[in-house]
PDB file of C-alpha atoms in Angstrom:
ATOM      1  CA  ASP A 251       8.067   9.793  10.631  1.00  0.00           C
ATOM      2  CA  ILE A 252       4.505   9.158  11.805  1.00  0.00           C
ATOM      3  CA  GLN A 253       4.196   5.810  13.575  1.00  0.00           C
ATOM      4  CA  MET A 254       0.998   3.843  13.028  1.00  0.00           C
ATOM      5  CA  THR A 255       0.099   1.280  15.673  1.00  0.00           C
ATOM      6  CA  GLN A 256      -2.662  -1.266  15.154  1.00  0.00           C
ATOM      7  CA  SER A 257      -4.365  -3.397  17.757  1.00  0.00           C
ATOM      8  CA  PRO A 258      -4.760  -6.222  18.106  1.00  0.00           C
ATOM      9  CA  SER A 259      -1.973  -7.800  16.035  1.00  0.00           C
ATOM     10  CA  SER A 260      -4.200 -10.804  15.499  1.00  0.00           C
ATOM     11  CA  LEU A 261      -7.650 -11.977  16.451  1.00  0.00           C
ATOM     12  CA  SER A 262      -9.782 -15.068  16.109  1.00  0.00           C
ATOM     13  CA  ALA A 263     -13.426 -14.662  15.195  1.00  0.00           C
ATOM     14  CA  SER A 264     -16.357 -16.617  13.834  1.00  0.00           C
ATOM     15  CA  VAL A 265     -18.475 -16.036  10.772  1.00  0.00           C
ATOM     16  CA  GLY A 266     -21.142 -13.494  11.664  1.00  0.00           C
ATOM     17  CA  ASP A 267     -19.110 -11.809  14.399  1.00  0.00           C
ATOM     18  CA  ARG A 268     -18.667  -8.053  14.614  1.00  0.00           C
ATOM     19  CA  VAL A 269     -14.952  -7.259  14.381  1.00  0.00           C
ATOM     20  CA  THR A 270     -13.220  -4.013  15.301  1.00  0.00           C
ATOM     21  CA  ILE A 271      -9.598  -3.123  14.537  1.00  0.00           C
ATOM     22  CA  THR A 272      -7.978  -0.008  15.968  1.00  0.00           C
ATOM     23  CA  CYS A 273      -5.226   2.150  14.487  1.00  0.00           C
ATOM     24  CA  ARG A 274      -3.444   4.917  16.393  1.00  0.00           C
ATOM     25  CA  ALA A 275      -1.177   7.568  14.854  1.00  0.00           C
ATOM     26  CA  SER A 276       1.778   9.047  16.730  1.00  0.00           C
ATOM     27  CA  GLN A 277       0.525  12.553  15.846  1.00  0.00           C
ATOM     28  CA  SER A 278      -2.675  14.031  14.537  1.00  0.00           C
ATOM     29  CA  ILE A 279      -3.402  13.155  10.919  1.00  0.00           C
ATOM     30  CA  SER A 280      -6.949  14.587  10.656  1.00  0.00           C
ATOM     31  CA  THR A 281      -8.768  12.050   8.457  1.00  0.00           C
ATOM     32  CA  TYR A 282      -5.797  11.192   6.231  1.00  0.00           C
ATOM     33  CA  LEU A 283      -6.169   7.489   6.926  1.00  0.00           C
ATOM     34  CA  ASN A 284      -6.738   4.535   4.622  1.00  0.00           C
ATOM     35  CA  TRP A 285      -7.493   0.863   5.286  1.00  0.00           C
ATOM     36  CA  PHE A 286      -6.377  -2.105   3.177  1.00  0.00           C
ATOM     37  CA  GLN A 287      -7.136  -5.809   3.158  1.00  0.00           C
ATOM     38  CA  GLN A 288      -4.499  -8.301   2.057  1.00  0.00           C
ATOM     39  CA  LYS A 289      -4.874 -12.027   1.468  1.00  0.00           C
ATOM     40  CA  PRO A 290      -1.864 -14.377   1.342  1.00  0.00           C
ATOM     41  CA  GLY A 291       0.098 -14.090  -1.897  1.00  0.00           C
ATOM     42  CA  LYS A 292      -2.043 -11.189  -3.128  1.00  0.00           C
ATOM     43  CA  ALA A 293      -1.674  -7.446  -3.410  1.00  0.00           C
ATOM     44  CA  PRO A 294      -3.369  -5.200  -0.850  1.00  0.00           C
ATOM     45  CA  TYR A 295      -6.887  -4.027  -1.639  1.00  0.00           C
ATOM     46  CA  LEU A 296      -8.237  -0.609  -0.719  1.00  0.00           C
ATOM     47  CA  LEU A 297     -11.279  -0.781   1.552  1.00  0.00           C
ATOM     48  CA  ILE A 298     -11.655   2.680   3.089  1.00  0.00           C
ATOM     49  CA  TYR A 299     -10.095   6.031   2.168  1.00  0.00           C
ATOM     50  CA  ALA A 300     -10.031   9.311   4.081  1.00  0.00           C
ATOM     51  CA  ALA A 301     -10.978   7.483   7.291  1.00  0.00           C
ATOM     52  CA  SER A 302     -14.633   6.784   6.529  1.00  0.00           C
ATOM     53  CA  ASN A 303     -15.223   6.617   2.787  1.00  0.00           C
ATOM     54  CA  LEU A 304     -16.049   3.203   1.373  1.00  0.00           C
ATOM     55  CA  GLN A 305     -14.095   2.445  -1.792  1.00  0.00           C
ATOM     56  CA  SER A 306     -16.302   1.595  -4.776  1.00  0.00           C
ATOM     57  CA  GLY A 307     -17.200  -2.087  -4.873  1.00  0.00           C
ATOM     58  CA  VAL A 308     -16.394  -2.765  -1.221  1.00  0.00           C
ATOM     59  CA  PRO A 309     -19.218  -4.451   0.724  1.00  0.00           C
ATOM     60  CA  SER A 310     -21.151  -2.213   3.112  1.00  0.00           C
ATOM     61  CA  ARG A 311     -20.323  -4.449   6.093  1.00  0.00           C
ATOM     62  CA  PHE A 312     -16.966  -2.617   6.153  1.00  0.00           C
ATOM     63  CA  SER A 313     -16.892   0.812   7.763  1.00  0.00           C
ATOM     64  CA  GLY A 314     -14.272   3.208   9.054  1.00  0.00           C
ATOM     65  CA  SER A 315     -14.353   5.995  11.599  1.00  0.00           C
ATOM     66  CA  GLY A 316     -12.108   8.333  13.539  1.00  0.00           C
ATOM     67  CA  SER A 317     -10.050  11.465  13.188  1.00  0.00           C
ATOM     68  CA  GLY A 318      -6.963  12.976  14.740  1.00  0.00           C
ATOM     69  CA  THR A 319      -4.979  10.064  16.151  1.00  0.00           C
ATOM     70  CA  ASP A 320      -7.529   7.279  16.722  1.00  0.00           C
ATOM     71  CA  PHE A 321      -9.244   5.286  14.005  1.00  0.00           C
ATOM     72  CA  THR A 322     -11.371   2.169  13.743  1.00  0.00           C
ATOM     73  CA  LEU A 323     -12.164  -0.352  11.025  1.00  0.00           C
ATOM     74  CA  THR A 324     -15.330  -2.326  11.693  1.00  0.00           C
ATOM     75  CA  ILE A 325     -16.643  -5.421   9.940  1.00  0.00           C
ATOM     76  CA  SER A 326     -20.284  -5.668  10.984  1.00  0.00           C
ATOM     77  CA  SER A 327     -20.786  -9.356  10.187  1.00  0.00           C
ATOM     78  CA  LEU A 328     -17.647 -11.308   9.360  1.00  0.00           C
ATOM     79  CA  GLN A 329     -17.860 -13.391   6.191  1.00  0.00           C
ATOM     80  CA  PRO A 330     -15.625 -16.328   5.167  1.00  0.00           C
ATOM     81  CA  GLU A 331     -13.876 -14.186   2.545  1.00  0.00           C
ATOM     82  CA  ASP A 332     -12.931 -11.590   5.176  1.00  0.00           C
ATOM     83  CA  PHE A 333     -10.294 -13.760   6.823  1.00  0.00           C
ATOM     84  CA  ALA A 334      -7.174 -11.825   5.870  1.00  0.00           C
ATOM     85  CA  SER A 335      -4.710  -9.237   7.145  1.00  0.00           C
ATOM     86  CA  TYR A 336      -5.709  -5.596   7.494  1.00  0.00           C
ATOM     87  CA  TYR A 337      -3.446  -2.553   7.374  1.00  0.00           C
ATOM     88  CA  CYS A 338      -4.007   1.108   8.124  1.00  0.00           C
ATOM     89  CA  GLN A 339      -1.906   3.734   6.341  1.00  0.00           C
ATOM     90  CA  GLN A 340      -1.553   7.476   6.824  1.00  0.00           C
ATOM     91  CA  SER A 341      -1.587   9.781   3.792  1.00  0.00           C
ATOM     92  CA  TYR A 342      -0.920  12.966   5.792  1.00  0.00           C
ATOM     93  CA  ILE A 343       2.787  13.384   5.046  1.00  0.00           C
ATOM     94  CA  ASN A 344       5.739  11.589   3.496  1.00  0.00           C
ATOM     95  CA  PRO A 345       6.927   9.036   4.207  1.00  0.00           C
ATOM     96  CA  ARG A 346       3.579   7.316   3.974  1.00  0.00           C
ATOM     97  CA  THR A 347       3.553   4.772   6.786  1.00  0.00           C
ATOM     98  CA  PHE A 348       1.546   1.657   7.450  1.00  0.00           C
ATOM     99  CA  GLY A 349       0.462  -0.035  10.622  1.00  0.00           C
ATOM    100  CA  GLN A 350       2.042  -3.400  11.350  1.00  0.00           C
ATOM    101  CA  GLY A 351      -1.110  -5.239  10.345  1.00  0.00           C
ATOM    102  CA  THR A 352      -3.903  -7.204  12.022  1.00  0.00           C
ATOM    103  CA  LYS A 353      -4.449 -10.813  11.051  1.00  0.00           C
ATOM    104  CA  VAL A 354      -8.069 -11.978  11.290  1.00  0.00           C
ATOM    105  CA  GLU A 355      -8.251 -15.745  11.689  1.00  0.00           C
ATOM    106  CA  ILE A 356     -11.042 -18.282  11.919  1.00  0.00           C
ATOM    107  CA  LYS A 357     -12.041 -19.298  15.433  1.00  0.00           C
TER     108      LYS A 357
ATOM    109  CA  GLN B 269     -10.353  -2.592 -17.133  1.00  0.00           C
ATOM    110  CA  VAL B 270      -7.964  -0.561 -15.029  1.00  0.00           C
ATOM    111  CA  GLN B 271      -4.921  -2.604 -14.142  1.00  0.00           C
ATOM    112  CA  LEU B 272      -1.227  -2.534 -13.403  1.00  0.00           C
ATOM    113  CA  VAL B 273       0.873  -5.432 -14.670  1.00  0.00           C
ATOM    114  CA  GLN B 274       4.365  -5.882 -13.277  1.00  0.00           C
ATOM    115  CA  SER B 275       7.424  -7.634 -14.628  1.00  0.00           C
ATOM    116  CA  GLY B 276       8.456 -11.086 -13.470  1.00  0.00           C
ATOM    117  CA  ALA B 277      10.465 -12.366 -10.543  1.00  0.00           C
ATOM    118  CA  GLU B 278      14.162 -11.543 -10.277  1.00  0.00           C
ATOM    119  CA  VAL B 279      17.119 -13.158  -8.532  1.00  0.00           C
ATOM    120  CA  LYS B 280      20.102 -10.884  -7.980  1.00  0.00           C
ATOM    121  CA  LYS B 281      23.482 -11.038  -6.315  1.00  0.00           C
ATOM    122  CA  PRO B 282      24.327  -8.648  -3.484  1.00  0.00           C
ATOM    123  CA  GLY B 283      25.587  -5.363  -4.896  1.00  0.00           C
ATOM    124  CA  ALA B 284      23.672  -5.705  -8.159  1.00  0.00           C
ATOM    125  CA  SER B 285      20.746  -3.591  -9.385  1.00  0.00           C
ATOM    126  CA  VAL B 286      17.173  -4.492 -10.263  1.00  0.00           C
ATOM    127  CA  LYS B 287      14.649  -2.623 -12.369  1.00  0.00           C
ATOM    128  CA  VAL B 288      10.975  -3.531 -12.008  1.00  0.00           C
ATOM    129  CA  SER B 289       8.384  -2.374 -14.520  1.00  0.00           C
ATOM    130  CA  CYS B 290       4.696  -1.628 -13.994  1.00  0.00           C
ATOM    131  CA  LYS B 291       2.533  -1.230 -17.101  1.00  0.00           C
ATOM    132  CA  ALA B 292      -0.725   0.669 -16.722  1.00  0.00           C
ATOM    133  CA  SER B 293      -3.790   0.027 -18.829  1.00  0.00           C
ATOM    134  CA  GLY B 294      -7.399   1.192 -18.792  1.00  0.00           C
ATOM    135  CA  TYR B 295      -6.572   4.722 -17.660  1.00  0.00           C
ATOM    136  CA  THR B 296      -4.310   7.665 -18.517  1.00  0.00           C
ATOM    137  CA  LEU B 297      -1.037   7.285 -16.630  1.00  0.00           C
ATOM    138  CA  THR B 298      -0.367  11.026 -16.448  1.00  0.00           C
ATOM    139  CA  ASN B 299      -3.603  11.698 -14.546  1.00  0.00           C
ATOM    140  CA  TYR B 300      -2.380   9.814 -11.478  1.00  0.00           C
ATOM    141  CA  GLY B 301       0.687   9.128  -9.398  1.00  0.00           C
ATOM    142  CA  ILE B 302       2.450   5.803  -8.917  1.00  0.00           C
ATOM    143  CA  SER B 303       3.762   4.662  -5.575  1.00  0.00           C
ATOM    144  CA  TRP B 304       5.990   1.693  -4.852  1.00  0.00           C
ATOM    145  CA  VAL B 305       5.519  -0.439  -1.750  1.00  0.00           C
ATOM    146  CA  ARG B 306       7.521  -3.480  -0.719  1.00  0.00           C
ATOM    147  CA  GLN B 307       6.863  -6.377   1.618  1.00  0.00           C
ATOM    148  CA  ALA B 308       9.624  -8.594   2.998  1.00  0.00           C
ATOM    149  CA  PRO B 309       8.688 -12.252   3.551  1.00  0.00           C
ATOM    150  CA  GLY B 310       6.193 -12.538   6.413  1.00  0.00           C
ATOM    151  CA  GLN B 311       6.428  -8.812   7.151  1.00  0.00           C
ATOM    152  CA  GLY B 312       4.293  -5.713   6.758  1.00  0.00           C
ATOM    153  CA  LEU B 313       4.088  -3.071   4.055  1.00  0.00           C
ATOM    154  CA  GLU B 314       6.823  -0.479   3.514  1.00  0.00           C
ATOM    155  CA  TRP B 315       6.347   2.636   1.376  1.00  0.00           C
ATOM    156  CA  MET B 316       9.325   3.253  -0.897  1.00  0.00           C
ATOM    157  CA  GLY B 317       8.295   6.444  -2.631  1.00  0.00           C
ATOM    158  CA  ARG B 318       6.137   7.938  -5.331  1.00  0.00           C
ATOM    159  CA  ILE B 319       6.351   9.571  -8.718  1.00  0.00           C
ATOM    160  CA  SER B 320       4.008  11.977 -10.419  1.00  0.00           C
ATOM    161  CA  ALA B 321       3.452  10.575 -13.875  1.00  0.00           C
ATOM    162  CA  TYR B 322       2.388  14.071 -14.917  1.00  0.00           C
ATOM    163  CA  ASN B 323       5.661  15.910 -14.286  1.00  0.00           C
ATOM    164  CA  GLY B 324       8.092  13.248 -13.047  1.00  0.00           C
ATOM    165  CA  ASN B 325       8.406  14.711  -9.546  1.00  0.00           C
ATOM    166  CA  THR B 326       9.524  12.125  -7.024  1.00  0.00           C
ATOM    167  CA  ASN B 327       9.544  11.599  -3.259  1.00  0.00           C
ATOM    168  CA  TYR B 328      11.588   8.751  -1.835  1.00  0.00           C
ATOM    169  CA  ALA B 329      11.743   7.134   1.577  1.00  0.00           C
ATOM    170  CA  GLN B 330      14.791   8.507   3.330  1.00  0.00           C
ATOM    171  CA  LYS B 331      16.233   5.049   4.040  1.00  0.00           C
ATOM    172  CA  LEU B 332      16.360   4.370   0.282  1.00  0.00           C
ATOM    173  CA  GLN B 333      17.634   7.782  -0.846  1.00  0.00           C
ATOM    174  CA  GLY B 334      20.587   7.381  -3.170  1.00  0.00           C
ATOM    175  CA  ARG B 335      19.745   3.768  -4.024  1.00  0.00           C
ATOM    176  CA  VAL B 336      16.306   4.066  -5.616  1.00  0.00           C
ATOM    177  CA  THR B 337      15.098   5.790  -8.791  1.00  0.00           C
ATOM    178  CA  MET B 338      11.504   5.911  -9.976  1.00  0.00           C
ATOM    179  CA  THR B 339      10.675   6.885 -13.541  1.00  0.00           C
ATOM    180  CA  THR B 340       7.807   6.763 -15.991  1.00  0.00           C
ATOM    181  CA  ASP B 341       7.615   6.330 -19.762  1.00  0.00           C
ATOM    182  CA  THR B 342       4.365   7.950 -20.831  1.00  0.00           C
ATOM    183  CA  SER B 343       4.736   6.658 -24.403  1.00  0.00           C
ATOM    184  CA  THR B 344       4.284   3.092 -23.130  1.00  0.00           C
ATOM    185  CA  SER B 345       2.267   3.898 -19.962  1.00  0.00           C
ATOM    186  CA  THR B 346       4.922   2.170 -17.890  1.00  0.00           C
ATOM    187  CA  ALA B 347       6.444   3.048 -14.549  1.00  0.00           C
ATOM    188  CA  TYR B 348       9.814   1.760 -13.405  1.00  0.00           C
ATOM    189  CA  MET B 349      11.542   1.336 -10.064  1.00  0.00           C
ATOM    190  CA  GLU B 350      15.296   0.734  -9.998  1.00  0.00           C
ATOM    191  CA  LEU B 351      17.037  -0.286  -6.788  1.00  0.00           C
ATOM    192  CA  ARG B 352      20.842  -0.378  -6.705  1.00  0.00           C
ATOM    193  CA  SER B 353      23.495  -1.851  -4.395  1.00  0.00           C
ATOM    194  CA  LEU B 354      21.134  -4.650  -3.413  1.00  0.00           C
ATOM    195  CA  ARG B 355      21.460  -6.276  -0.015  1.00  0.00           C
ATOM    196  CA  SER B 356      19.908  -9.417   1.417  1.00  0.00           C
ATOM    197  CA  ASP B 357      17.376  -7.334   3.352  1.00  0.00           C
ATOM    198  CA  ASP B 358      16.041  -5.974   0.040  1.00  0.00           C
ATOM    199  CA  THR B 359      14.550  -9.412  -0.585  1.00  0.00           C
ATOM    200  CA  ALA B 360      10.838  -8.687  -0.842  1.00  0.00           C
ATOM    201  CA  VAL B 361       7.776  -8.528  -3.021  1.00  0.00           C
ATOM    202  CA  TYR B 362       7.664  -5.134  -4.734  1.00  0.00           C
ATOM    203  CA  PHE B 363       4.277  -3.624  -5.592  1.00  0.00           C
ATOM    204  CA  CYS B 364       3.388  -0.628  -7.709  1.00  0.00           C
ATOM    205  CA  ALA B 365       0.131   1.137  -6.886  1.00  0.00           C
ATOM    206  CA  ARG B 366      -1.876   3.893  -8.519  1.00  0.00           C
ATOM    207  CA  VAL B 367      -2.267   7.018  -6.404  1.00  0.00           C
ATOM    208  CA  THR B 368      -5.725   8.548  -6.683  1.00  0.00           C
ATOM    209  CA  TYR B 369      -6.368  12.012  -5.290  1.00  0.00           C
ATOM    210  CA  TYR B 370      -9.640  12.715  -3.481  1.00  0.00           C
ATOM    211  CA  GLY B 371      -9.366  16.415  -2.827  1.00  0.00           C
ATOM    212  CA  SER B 372      -8.203  18.329   0.246  1.00  0.00           C
ATOM    213  CA  GLY B 373      -4.829  16.681  -0.257  1.00  0.00           C
ATOM    214  CA  LYS B 374      -6.139  13.212   0.510  1.00  0.00           C
ATOM    215  CA  ASP B 375      -4.975  10.288  -1.599  1.00  0.00           C
ATOM    216  CA  ALA B 376      -4.971   6.506  -1.564  1.00  0.00           C
ATOM    217  CA  PHE B 377      -3.500   3.548  -3.423  1.00  0.00           C
ATOM    218  CA  ASP B 378      -6.583   2.279  -5.226  1.00  0.00           C
ATOM    219  CA  VAL B 379      -5.169  -0.039  -7.902  1.00  0.00           C
ATOM    220  CA  TRP B 380      -2.226  -2.374  -7.295  1.00  0.00           C
ATOM    221  CA  GLY B 381       0.065  -4.434  -9.452  1.00  0.00           C
ATOM    222  CA  GLN B 382       0.316  -8.150  -8.781  1.00  0.00           C
ATOM    223  CA  GLY B 383       3.736  -7.828  -7.170  1.00  0.00           C
ATOM    224  CA  THR B 384       7.264  -8.776  -8.249  1.00  0.00           C
ATOM    225  CA  MET B 385       9.399 -11.025  -6.069  1.00  0.00           C
ATOM    226  CA  VAL B 386      13.006  -9.853  -5.870  1.00  0.00           C
ATOM    227  CA  THR B 387      15.412 -12.249  -4.198  1.00  0.00           C
ATOM    228  CA  VAL B 388      18.903 -11.070  -3.274  1.00  0.00           C
ATOM    229  CA  SER B 389      21.196 -14.023  -2.658  1.00  0.00           C
TER     230      SER B 389
END
């Protein structure tokens, strides 16, 4: 199975901050990488697909980059509604695997 | 609008089975896949498997092989996930998600059900 490792596991930030979350795959997955946001008690929400493509309706302050084994999710200016957990997920092979998550908290 | 609506919470005894439903609306079920993902309390997301609503082909996570069955009923646009021989560590919220294909083999879970809490106790 492909292991997905996110860093950091949690971070504290203020409204307006630029936030970067990293995801590393245990083997090359090209750009078969998706990012999700999840708020407590809610289902995950697709933000970015195929590493860098913004899902329809997602604010442009979210962006994704990377290929191979190293990927990044960036929030250019953190908004109050962005405090949540974020997960990366590889869609290269089965079993699809997720990172352990990054919790973004209010500083 | 496009949505997936899941069945309600379940409480089961160890060794029992549970069957969770996921009704699709606003799109044609057979044009997409359905994946199931679960999340134990306070934990991360775990992929359980997927089914092609077009031809019924399935792929299951190896750790669940033999205990899980995913099916679809195209006449009612509903997907089902049955998990047997339940254990306490199966306690989780179970999500269904639509699988959308973007070309070059890339796909993503772009629409999610609201989740179904299954408690094994």
